[in-house]
CSV table of C-alpha atoms and ligand atoms in Angstrom, one decimal:
chain,number,residue,atom,x,y,z
O,1,UNK,CA,0.0,0.0,0.0
O,2,UNK,CA,1.2,3.5,-0.6
O,3,UNK,CA,-0.9,5.9,1.3
O,4,UNK,CA,0.8,9.0,2.7
O,5,UNK,CA,1.9,8.7,5.3
O,6,UNK,CA,2.3,5.0,4.7
O,7,UNK,CA,0.6,2.6,7.0
O,8,UNK,CA,3.8,0.7,7.6
O,9,UNK,CA,2.6,-2.8,6.6
O,10,UNK,CA,4.4,-5.1,4.2
O,11,UNK,CA,5.5,-3.5,0.9
O,12,UNK,CA,3.0,-3.6,-1.9
O,13,UNK,CA,3.9,-6.7,-3.9
O,14,UNK,CA,0.9,-7.1,-6.2
O,15,UNK,CA,-2.4,-5.4,-6.6
O,16,UNK,CA,-4.4,-8.0,-4.6
O,17,UNK,CA,-3.7,-9.9,-1.5
O,18,UNK,CA,-7.0,-11.7,-1.7
O,19,UNK,CA,-7.2,-15.2,-0.2
O,20,UNK,CA,-6.9,-18.1,-2.6
O,21,UNK,CA,-6.7,-15.5,-5.4
O,22,UNK,CA,-10.4,-14.9,-5.2
O,23,UNK,CA,-11.4,-11.3,-5.7
O,24,UNK,CA,-14.9,-10.0,-4.9
O,25,UNK,CA,-16.7,-8.6,-8.0
O,26,UNK,CA,-18.6,-5.4,-8.0
O,27,UNK,CA,-21.9,-6.5,-9.6
O,28,UNK,CA,-23.7,-3.1,-9.1
O,29,UNK,CA,-23.2,-0.4,-11.7
O,30,UNK,CA,-20.9,2.3,-10.5
O,31,UNK,CA,-22.8,5.6,-9.6
O,32,UNK,CA,-20.3,7.4,-11.9
O,33,UNK,CA,-21.3,5.2,-14.8
O,34,UNK,CA,-17.8,3.6,-15.0
O,35,UNK,CA,-18.5,0.0,-15.9
O,36,UNK,CA,-18.1,-2.6,-13.1
O,37,UNK,CA,-14.9,-4.6,-13.6
O,38,UNK,CA,-14.1,-8.0,-12.2
O,39,UNK,CA,-11.7,-7.5,-9.3
O,40,UNK,CA,-13.2,-4.1,-8.4
O,41,UNK,CA,-14.3,-3.5,-4.8
O,42,UNK,CA,-17.5,-1.5,-4.6
O,43,UNK,CA,-18.1,1.7,-2.6
O,44,UNK,CA,-19.7,0.0,0.4
O,45,UNK,CA,-17.0,-2.7,0.8
O,46,UNK,CA,-14.3,0.0,0.4
O,47,UNK,CA,-15.9,2.2,3.1
O,48,UNK,CA,-16.2,-0.8,5.5
O,49,UNK,CA,-12.6,-1.8,5.0
O,50,UNK,CA,-11.3,1.8,5.4
O,51,UNK,CA,-13.3,2.4,8.6
O,52,UNK,CA,-11.9,-0.8,10.0
O,53,UNK,CA,-8.3,-0.1,8.9
O,54,UNK,CA,-8.1,3.5,10.1
O,55,UNK,CA,-9.9,2.8,13.4
O,56,UNK,CA,-7.4,0.0,14.0
O,57,UNK,CA,-4.3,1.9,12.8
O,58,UNK,CA,-5.1,5.4,14.3
O,59,UNK,CA,-2.8,5.0,17.3
O,60,UNK,CA,0.1,3.6,15.4
O,61,UNK,CA,-0.3,6.1,12.5
O,62,UNK,CA,-0.1,9.0,15.0
O,63,UNK,CA,2.9,7.5,16.8
O,64,UNK,CA,4.8,7.3,13.5
O,65,UNK,CA,3.7,10.4,11.7
O,66,UNK,CA,2.1,12.8,14.3
O,67,UNK,CA,5.3,14.8,14.7
O,68,UNK,CA,5.7,15.5,11.0
O,69,UNK,CA,2.0,16.3,10.6
O,70,UNK,CA,1.7,18.5,13.7
O,71,UNK,CA,-1.2,16.4,15.0
O,72,UNK,CA,-0.6,17.0,18.7
O,73,UNK,CA,-0.8,20.7,18.5
O,74,UNK,CA,-4.3,22.0,19.1
O,75,UNK,CA,-3.8,24.5,16.3
O,76,UNK,CA,-2.6,21.7,14.0
O,77,UNK,CA,-0.5,22.3,10.8
O,78,UNK,CA,-1.3,22.0,7.1
O,79,UNK,CA,1.3,19.7,5.3
O,80,UNK,CA,0.2,18.6,1.8
O,81,UNK,CA,2.6,15.8,1.2
O,82,UNK,CA,5.8,13.9,2.3
O,83,UNK,CA,7.9,16.5,0.4
O,84,UNK,CA,6.8,18.9,3.2
O,85,UNK,CA,4.8,21.5,1.2
O,86,UNK,CA,2.9,23.6,3.7
O,87,UNK,CA,-0.3,25.6,2.9
O,88,UNK,CA,1.2,28.5,4.9
O,89,UNK,CA,3.9,28.7,2.2
O,90,UNK,CA,2.1,27.8,-1.0
O,91,UNK,CA,-1.5,29.2,-0.5
O,92,UNK,CA,-3.1,26.7,-2.8
O,93,UNK,CA,-6.5,27.4,-1.2
O,94,UNK,CA,-6.4,31.1,-1.8
O,95,UNK,CA,-7.5,33.5,1.0
O,96,UNK,CA,-8.5,31.6,4.2
O,97,UNK,CA,-9.8,34.4,6.3
O,98,UNK,CA,-13.6,34.6,6.6
O,99,UNK,CA,-14.0,31.6,4.3
O,100,UNK,CA,-16.1,28.4,4.8
O,101,UNK,CA,-13.8,25.4,4.1
O,102,UNK,CA,-14.3,21.7,4.1
O,103,UNK,CA,-11.6,19.1,4.6
O,104,UNK,CA,-12.4,15.6,3.2
O,105,UNK,CA,-10.6,12.6,4.9
O,106,UNK,CA,-9.3,14.9,7.7
O,107,UNK,CA,-8.1,12.2,10.0
O,108,UNK,CA,-7.2,13.8,13.3
O,109,UNK,CA,-7.8,17.1,11.4
O,110,UNK,CA,-4.4,18.8,11.7
O,111,UNK,CA,-5.2,20.7,8.4
O,112,UNK,CA,-8.8,21.6,9.5
O,113,UNK,CA,-7.5,22.8,12.8
O,114,UNK,CA,-4.8,24.9,11.1
O,115,UNK,CA,-7.5,26.5,8.8
O,116,UNK,CA,-9.7,27.3,11.8
O,117,UNK,CA,-6.7,28.8,13.7
O,118,UNK,CA,-5.8,30.9,10.7
O,119,UNK,CA,-9.0,32.8,10.4
O,120,UNK,CA,-11.4,30.6,8.4
O,121,UNK,CA,-15.0,31.5,9.3
O,122,UNK,CA,-16.3,27.9,9.5
O,123,UNK,CA,-14.3,24.7,9.0
O,124,UNK,CA,-15.7,21.3,8.7
O,125,UNK,CA,-13.6,18.1,8.8
O,126,UNK,CA,-15.1,14.9,7.5
O,127,UNK,CA,-13.6,11.4,8.0
O,128,UNK,CA,-15.0,7.9,7.9
O,129,UNK,CA,-13.0,6.8,11.0
O,130,UNK,CA,-14.1,7.5,14.6
O,131,UNK,CA,-10.7,6.4,15.7
O,132,UNK,CA,-9.0,9.1,13.6
O,133,UNK,CA,-11.6,11.8,14.6
O,134,UNK,CA,-11.2,10.9,18.2
O,135,UNK,CA,-7.5,11.9,18.0
O,136,UNK,CA,-8.6,15.4,16.9
O,137,UNK,CA,-10.9,15.7,19.9
O,138,UNK,CA,-8.1,14.6,22.2
O,139,UNK,CA,-5.6,17.1,20.6
O,140,UNK,CA,-8.0,20.0,20.8
O,141,UNK,CA,-8.8,19.2,24.4
O,142,UNK,CA,-9.6,22.2,26.5
O,143,UNK,CA,-7.8,24.6,24.1
O,144,UNK,CA,-9.9,27.8,23.9
O,145,UNK,CA,-8.9,28.5,20.2
O,146,UNK,CA,-11.2,28.3,17.2
O,147,UNK,CA,-11.9,24.7,16.2
O,148,UNK,CA,-13.4,22.8,13.2
O,149,UNK,CA,-16.7,20.9,13.3
O,150,UNK,CA,-16.0,17.2,12.9
O,151,UNK,CA,-18.3,14.9,11.1
O,152,UNK,CA,-18.0,11.1,10.7
O,153,UNK,CA,-19.1,10.3,7.2
O,154,UNK,CA,-17.9,8.9,3.9
O,155,UNK,CA,-16.6,11.2,1.1
O,156,UNK,CA,-18.9,9.1,-1.2
O,157,UNK,CA,-21.9,10.9,0.3
O,158,UNK,CA,-21.2,14.3,1.9
O,159,UNK,CA,-24.0,15.1,4.4
O,160,UNK,CA,-23.7,18.8,3.6
O,161,UNK,CA,-25.8,21.4,1.8
O,162,UNK,CA,-25.1,22.2,-1.8
O,163,UNK,CA,-23.2,25.5,-2.6
O,164,UNK,CA,-22.0,25.8,1.0
O,165,UNK,CA,-18.2,26.0,0.9
O,166,UNK,CA,-15.7,28.5,-0.6
O,167,UNK,CA,-13.0,25.8,-0.7
O,168,UNK,CA,-12.6,22.0,-0.2
O,169,UNK,CA,-9.3,20.3,0.4
O,170,UNK,CA,-7.9,16.9,1.1
O,171,UNK,CA,-4.3,16.0,2.0
O,172,UNK,CA,-4.0,12.3,1.2
O,173,UNK,CA,-7.4,11.8,2.8
O,174,UNK,CA,-10.2,9.6,1.4
O,175,UNK,CA,-9.5,10.0,-2.3
O,176,UNK,CA,-7.1,7.0,-2.6
O,177,UNK,CA,-9.5,4.8,-0.7
O,178,UNK,CA,-12.8,5.4,-2.4
O,179,UNK,CA,-14.2,3.2,-5.1
O,180,UNK,CA,-16.1,5.8,-7.0
O,181,UNK,CA,-13.7,8.7,-7.4
O,182,UNK,CA,-15.8,10.3,-10.0
O,183,UNK,CA,-18.7,10.3,-7.6
O,184,UNK,CA,-16.6,12.1,-5.0
O,185,UNK,CA,-15.6,14.8,-7.5
O,186,UNK,CA,-19.3,15.3,-8.2
O,187,UNK,CA,-20.1,15.5,-4.5
O,188,UNK,CA,-17.3,18.1,-4.0
O,189,UNK,CA,-18.6,20.1,-7.0
O,190,UNK,CA,-22.1,20.0,-5.4
O,191,UNK,CA,-21.0,21.5,-2.0
O,192,UNK,CA,-18.7,24.1,-3.5
O,193,UNK,CA,-19.9,27.6,-4.3
O,194,UNK,CA,-19.3,28.9,-7.8
O,195,UNK,CA,-15.7,30.1,-7.9
O,196,UNK,CA,-14.7,27.9,-5.0
O,197,UNK,CA,-11.5,25.9,-5.1
O,198,UNK,CA,-10.9,22.1,-4.7
O,199,UNK,CA,-7.4,21.1,-4.0
O,200,UNK,CA,-6.4,17.5,-3.2
O,201,UNK,CA,-3.1,15.6,-2.9
O,202,UNK,CA,-2.7,11.9,-3.6
O,203,UNK,CA,0.1,9.4,-4.4
O,204,UNK,CA,1.4,10.3,-7.8
O,205,UNK,CA,-0.3,7.8,-10.1
O,206,UNK,CA,3.1,6.8,-11.6
O,207,UNK,CA,3.9,5.2,-8.2
O,208,UNK,CA,1.4,2.4,-8.9
O,209,UNK,CA,3.9,0.7,-11.2
O,210,UNK,CA,6.6,0.4,-8.5
O,211,UNK,CA,6.8,-1.7,-5.3
O,212,UNK,CA,6.6,0.1,-2.0
O,213,UNK,CA,10.3,-0.2,-1.4
O,214,UNK,CA,12.5,2.8,-0.4
O,215,UNK,CA,15.7,1.1,-1.9
O,216,UNK,CA,16.8,0.3,-5.4
O,217,UNK,CA,14.1,-2.4,-5.8
O,218,UNK,CA,11.5,0.4,-5.6
O,219,UNK,CA,13.0,2.0,-8.8
O,220,UNK,CA,12.0,-0.9,-11.1
O,221,UNK,CA,8.7,-0.7,-12.8
O,222,UNK,CA,7.2,-4.1,-12.0
O,223,UNK,CA,3.4,-3.6,-12.0
O,224,UNK,CA,1.2,-2.2,-14.7
O,225,UNK,CA,0.4,1.5,-14.4
O,226,UNK,CA,-2.8,0.7,-16.4
O,227,UNK,CA,-4.1,-2.0,-14.1
O,228,UNK,CA,-6.9,-0.4,-12.0
O,229,UNK,CA,-7.5,-3.5,-9.9
O,230,UNK,CA,-7.4,-2.2,-6.4
O,231,UNK,CA,-4.7,-3.1,-3.9
O,232,UNK,CA,-6.3,-5.2,-1.2
O,233,UNK,CA,-5.4,-6.9,2.1
O,234,UNK,CA,-7.5,-9.6,3.8
O,235,UNK,CA,-7.4,-11.0,7.3
O,236,UNK,CA,-9.3,-14.2,8.0
O,237,UNK,CA,-11.2,-13.7,4.8
O,238,UNK,CA,-12.3,-10.2,5.7
O,239,UNK,CA,-11.2,-7.2,3.5
O,240,UNK,CA,-9.2,-5.0,5.9
O,241,UNK,CA,-7.5,-2.5,3.5
O,242,UNK,CA,-8.2,-1.3,0.0
O,243,UNK,CA,-6.5,1.3,-2.1
O,244,UNK,CA,-7.8,2.4,-5.5
O,245,UNK,CA,-5.6,3.4,-8.4
O,246,UNK,CA,-6.4,6.0,-11.0
O,247,UNK,CA,-4.1,7.0,-13.9
O,248,UNK,CA,-3.4,10.7,-14.5
O,249,UNK,CA,-6.0,10.6,-17.3
O,250,UNK,CA,-8.6,9.0,-15.0
O,251,UNK,CA,-8.1,11.8,-12.5
O,252,UNK,CA,-8.5,14.5,-15.1
O,253,UNK,CA,-11.6,12.9,-16.5
O,254,UNK,CA,-13.2,12.6,-13.0
O,255,UNK,CA,-12.5,16.3,-12.4
O,256,UNK,CA,-13.8,17.5,-15.8
O,257,UNK,CA,-16.9,15.2,-15.8
O,258,UNK,CA,-17.9,16.8,-12.4
O,259,UNK,CA,-18.0,20.2,-14.1
O,260,UNK,CA,-14.8,21.4,-12.4
O,261,UNK,CA,-11.8,23.1,-14.1
O,262,UNK,CA,-8.3,21.8,-13.5
O,263,UNK,CA,-6.0,24.8,-13.0
O,264,UNK,CA,-2.8,23.1,-12.1
O,265,UNK,CA,-1.2,19.7,-11.4
O,266,UNK,CA,1.7,20.2,-8.9
O,267,UNK,CA,4.4,17.5,-8.7
O,268,UNK,CA,6.5,18.6,-5.7
O,269,UNK,CA,10.2,17.8,-5.9
O,270,UNK,CA,11.9,16.0,-3.1
O,271,UNK,CA,13.5,18.7,-0.9
O,272,UNK,CA,17.3,18.9,-1.1
O,273,UNK,CA,17.6,18.6,2.7
O,274,UNK,CA,15.1,15.8,2.8
O,275,UNK,CA,17.4,13.0,3.9
O,276,UNK,CA,15.0,10.9,5.9
O,277,UNK,CA,13.5,7.8,4.5
O,278,UNK,CA,9.8,7.3,5.4
O,279,UNK,CA,9.2,3.7,4.8
O,280,UNK,CA,8.6,3.5,1.0
O,281,UNK,CA,9.4,7.2,0.6
O,282,UNK,CA,13.2,7.9,0.4
O,283,UNK,CA,15.6,10.5,-1.1
O,284,UNK,CA,16.8,7.8,-3.5
O,285,UNK,CA,13.3,7.4,-5.0
O,286,UNK,CA,12.3,11.1,-4.5
O,287,UNK,CA,15.1,12.4,-6.6
O,288,UNK,CA,14.1,10.2,-9.6
O,289,UNK,CA,10.3,9.8,-9.3
O,290,UNK,CA,7.4,12.0,-8.2
O,291,UNK,CA,5.8,10.9,-5.0
O,292,UNK,CA,2.9,13.2,-4.9
O,293,UNK,CA,0.4,14.8,-7.3
O,294,UNK,CA,-1.6,17.8,-6.1
O,295,UNK,CA,-4.7,18.6,-8.3
O,296,UNK,CA,-5.7,22.3,-8.1
O,297,UNK,CA,-9.3,22.9,-9.4
O,298,UNK,CA,-12.1,25.3,-9.2
O,299,UNK,CA,-15.9,25.3,-9.8
O,300,UNK,CA,-16.8,27.8,-12.6
T,401,SAM,C1,-3.5,9.0,5.2
T,401,SAM,S1,-4.9,9.5,6.2
T,401,SAM,C2,-4.7,11.3,6.0
T,401,SAM,C3,-5.4,12.0,7.1
T,401,SAM,C4,-5.1,13.5,7.2
T,401,SAM,N1,-5.4,14.2,6.0
T,401,SAM,C5,-3.7,13.7,7.6
T,401,SAM,O1,-2.9,14.4,6.9
T,401,SAM,O2,-3.3,13.2,8.7
T,401,SAM,C6,-6.3,9.1,5.2
T,401,SAM,C7,-7.6,9.4,5.9
T,401,SAM,O3,-8.7,9.2,5.0
T,401,SAM,C8,-9.8,8.6,5.7
T,401,SAM,N2,-10.7,8.0,4.8
T,401,SAM,C9,-10.6,6.8,4.1
T,401,SAM,N3,-11.6,6.5,3.4
T,401,SAM,C10,-12.5,7.5,3.6
T,401,SAM,C11,-13.8,7.8,3.1
T,401,SAM,N4,-14.5,7.0,2.2
T,401,SAM,N5,-14.4,8.9,3.5
T,401,SAM,C12,-13.8,9.8,4.3
T,401,SAM,N6,-12.6,9.5,4.9
T,401,SAM,C13,-12.0,8.4,4.5
T,401,SAM,C14,-9.2,7.7,6.7
T,401,SAM,O4,-10.0,7.4,7.8
T,401,SAM,C15,-7.9,8.5,7.1
T,401,SAM,O5,-8.2,9.3,8.2
C-alpha cells in the first residue's frame, strides 16, 4: 500500500492480497457510470474496510507520523505531502480568512485545525473513522482557540448542503481509498460555491507501477500503471484494507466530468535537505520519481 503517510505494513507486492486468489466482484453499476470490472471492490466494501483499517491503525499512525503532521498541536499544521509542502507557504486554497472550508478525509484534522486557527470562518472536517476523529478531539482538548466541526461520514456521500463552501481540500485523505472517485468529485462540486477551489493531494499515479520499497528495488517498474485492480489486504477472509488506483488521465476525466476546471497539477520535488526515509518514501526514489500529485481545481 502506498498511502501517505504510509501505513507501515508489508511492501505492496501485487495489486491484490485476496485469499486463494479470489477477488470480490462489483456487480452493481458504479454511480459514476464507469463499468463494473471483475476484481473491483464496490463503494460499500471500500468504506467498511477503510473504517476498520483507520480505526485499528489510528494510534500507530499518529505515533509514527504525528510529529511531521503536527497532529498533537491544538492549532494543527497543514502539510500537503511527504515533500513537506505547507499551505502556509504555497497558499493553494487562496485566501482563508472569513471563508467556509471543508476538509475531506481529515483524520485527526491537523489541516482543518490549522485552517480554523488561521481565520477561516467555518471549517468542517469529514472522516470515515471515529478512531481518527477521536484523535482530533483529544488534541484540541480544552484549548480555547477556534476549532473545526468534525463529522463522521464517507466522502462518497457528503452530508452537507449544496453550494455551502468556498474551498474544499484533502491531503491524502479519502481519495485513494474510495471506489467511485468520479462520484466524490461530483459531491465536491455540489457542495462548492461557484468560484470555489478544490485542492487534493494523492500518491502520484506513476507510483502504482513500482513496489513500495525505499531502496533500489523500488526503482524498477514491476506492476502495470494501467491496471486499475485495487490493492487489497485480507485478514481471516475479511477485507481489511483497500487502495484504488487511477491514472493521471482518469483523475483529469473525473474532475472534468464533475464540471470542475483543472487549474494546475503540482508534482513537488523531493527537498534537497530531505534525507529521511519514510518507509517507502526515500531520497533515492524522491530524486528520480514524483511521490505526490496535487490537483488544483475550481468550480466555474
Ligand atoms: C492517510 S490518512 C490522512 C489523514 C489527514 N489528511 C492527515 O494528513 O493526517 C487518510 C484518511 O482518509 C480517511 N478515509 C478513508 N476513506 C474515507 C472515506 N471513504 N471517506 C472519508 N474519509 C476516508 C481515513 O479514515 C484517514 O483518516
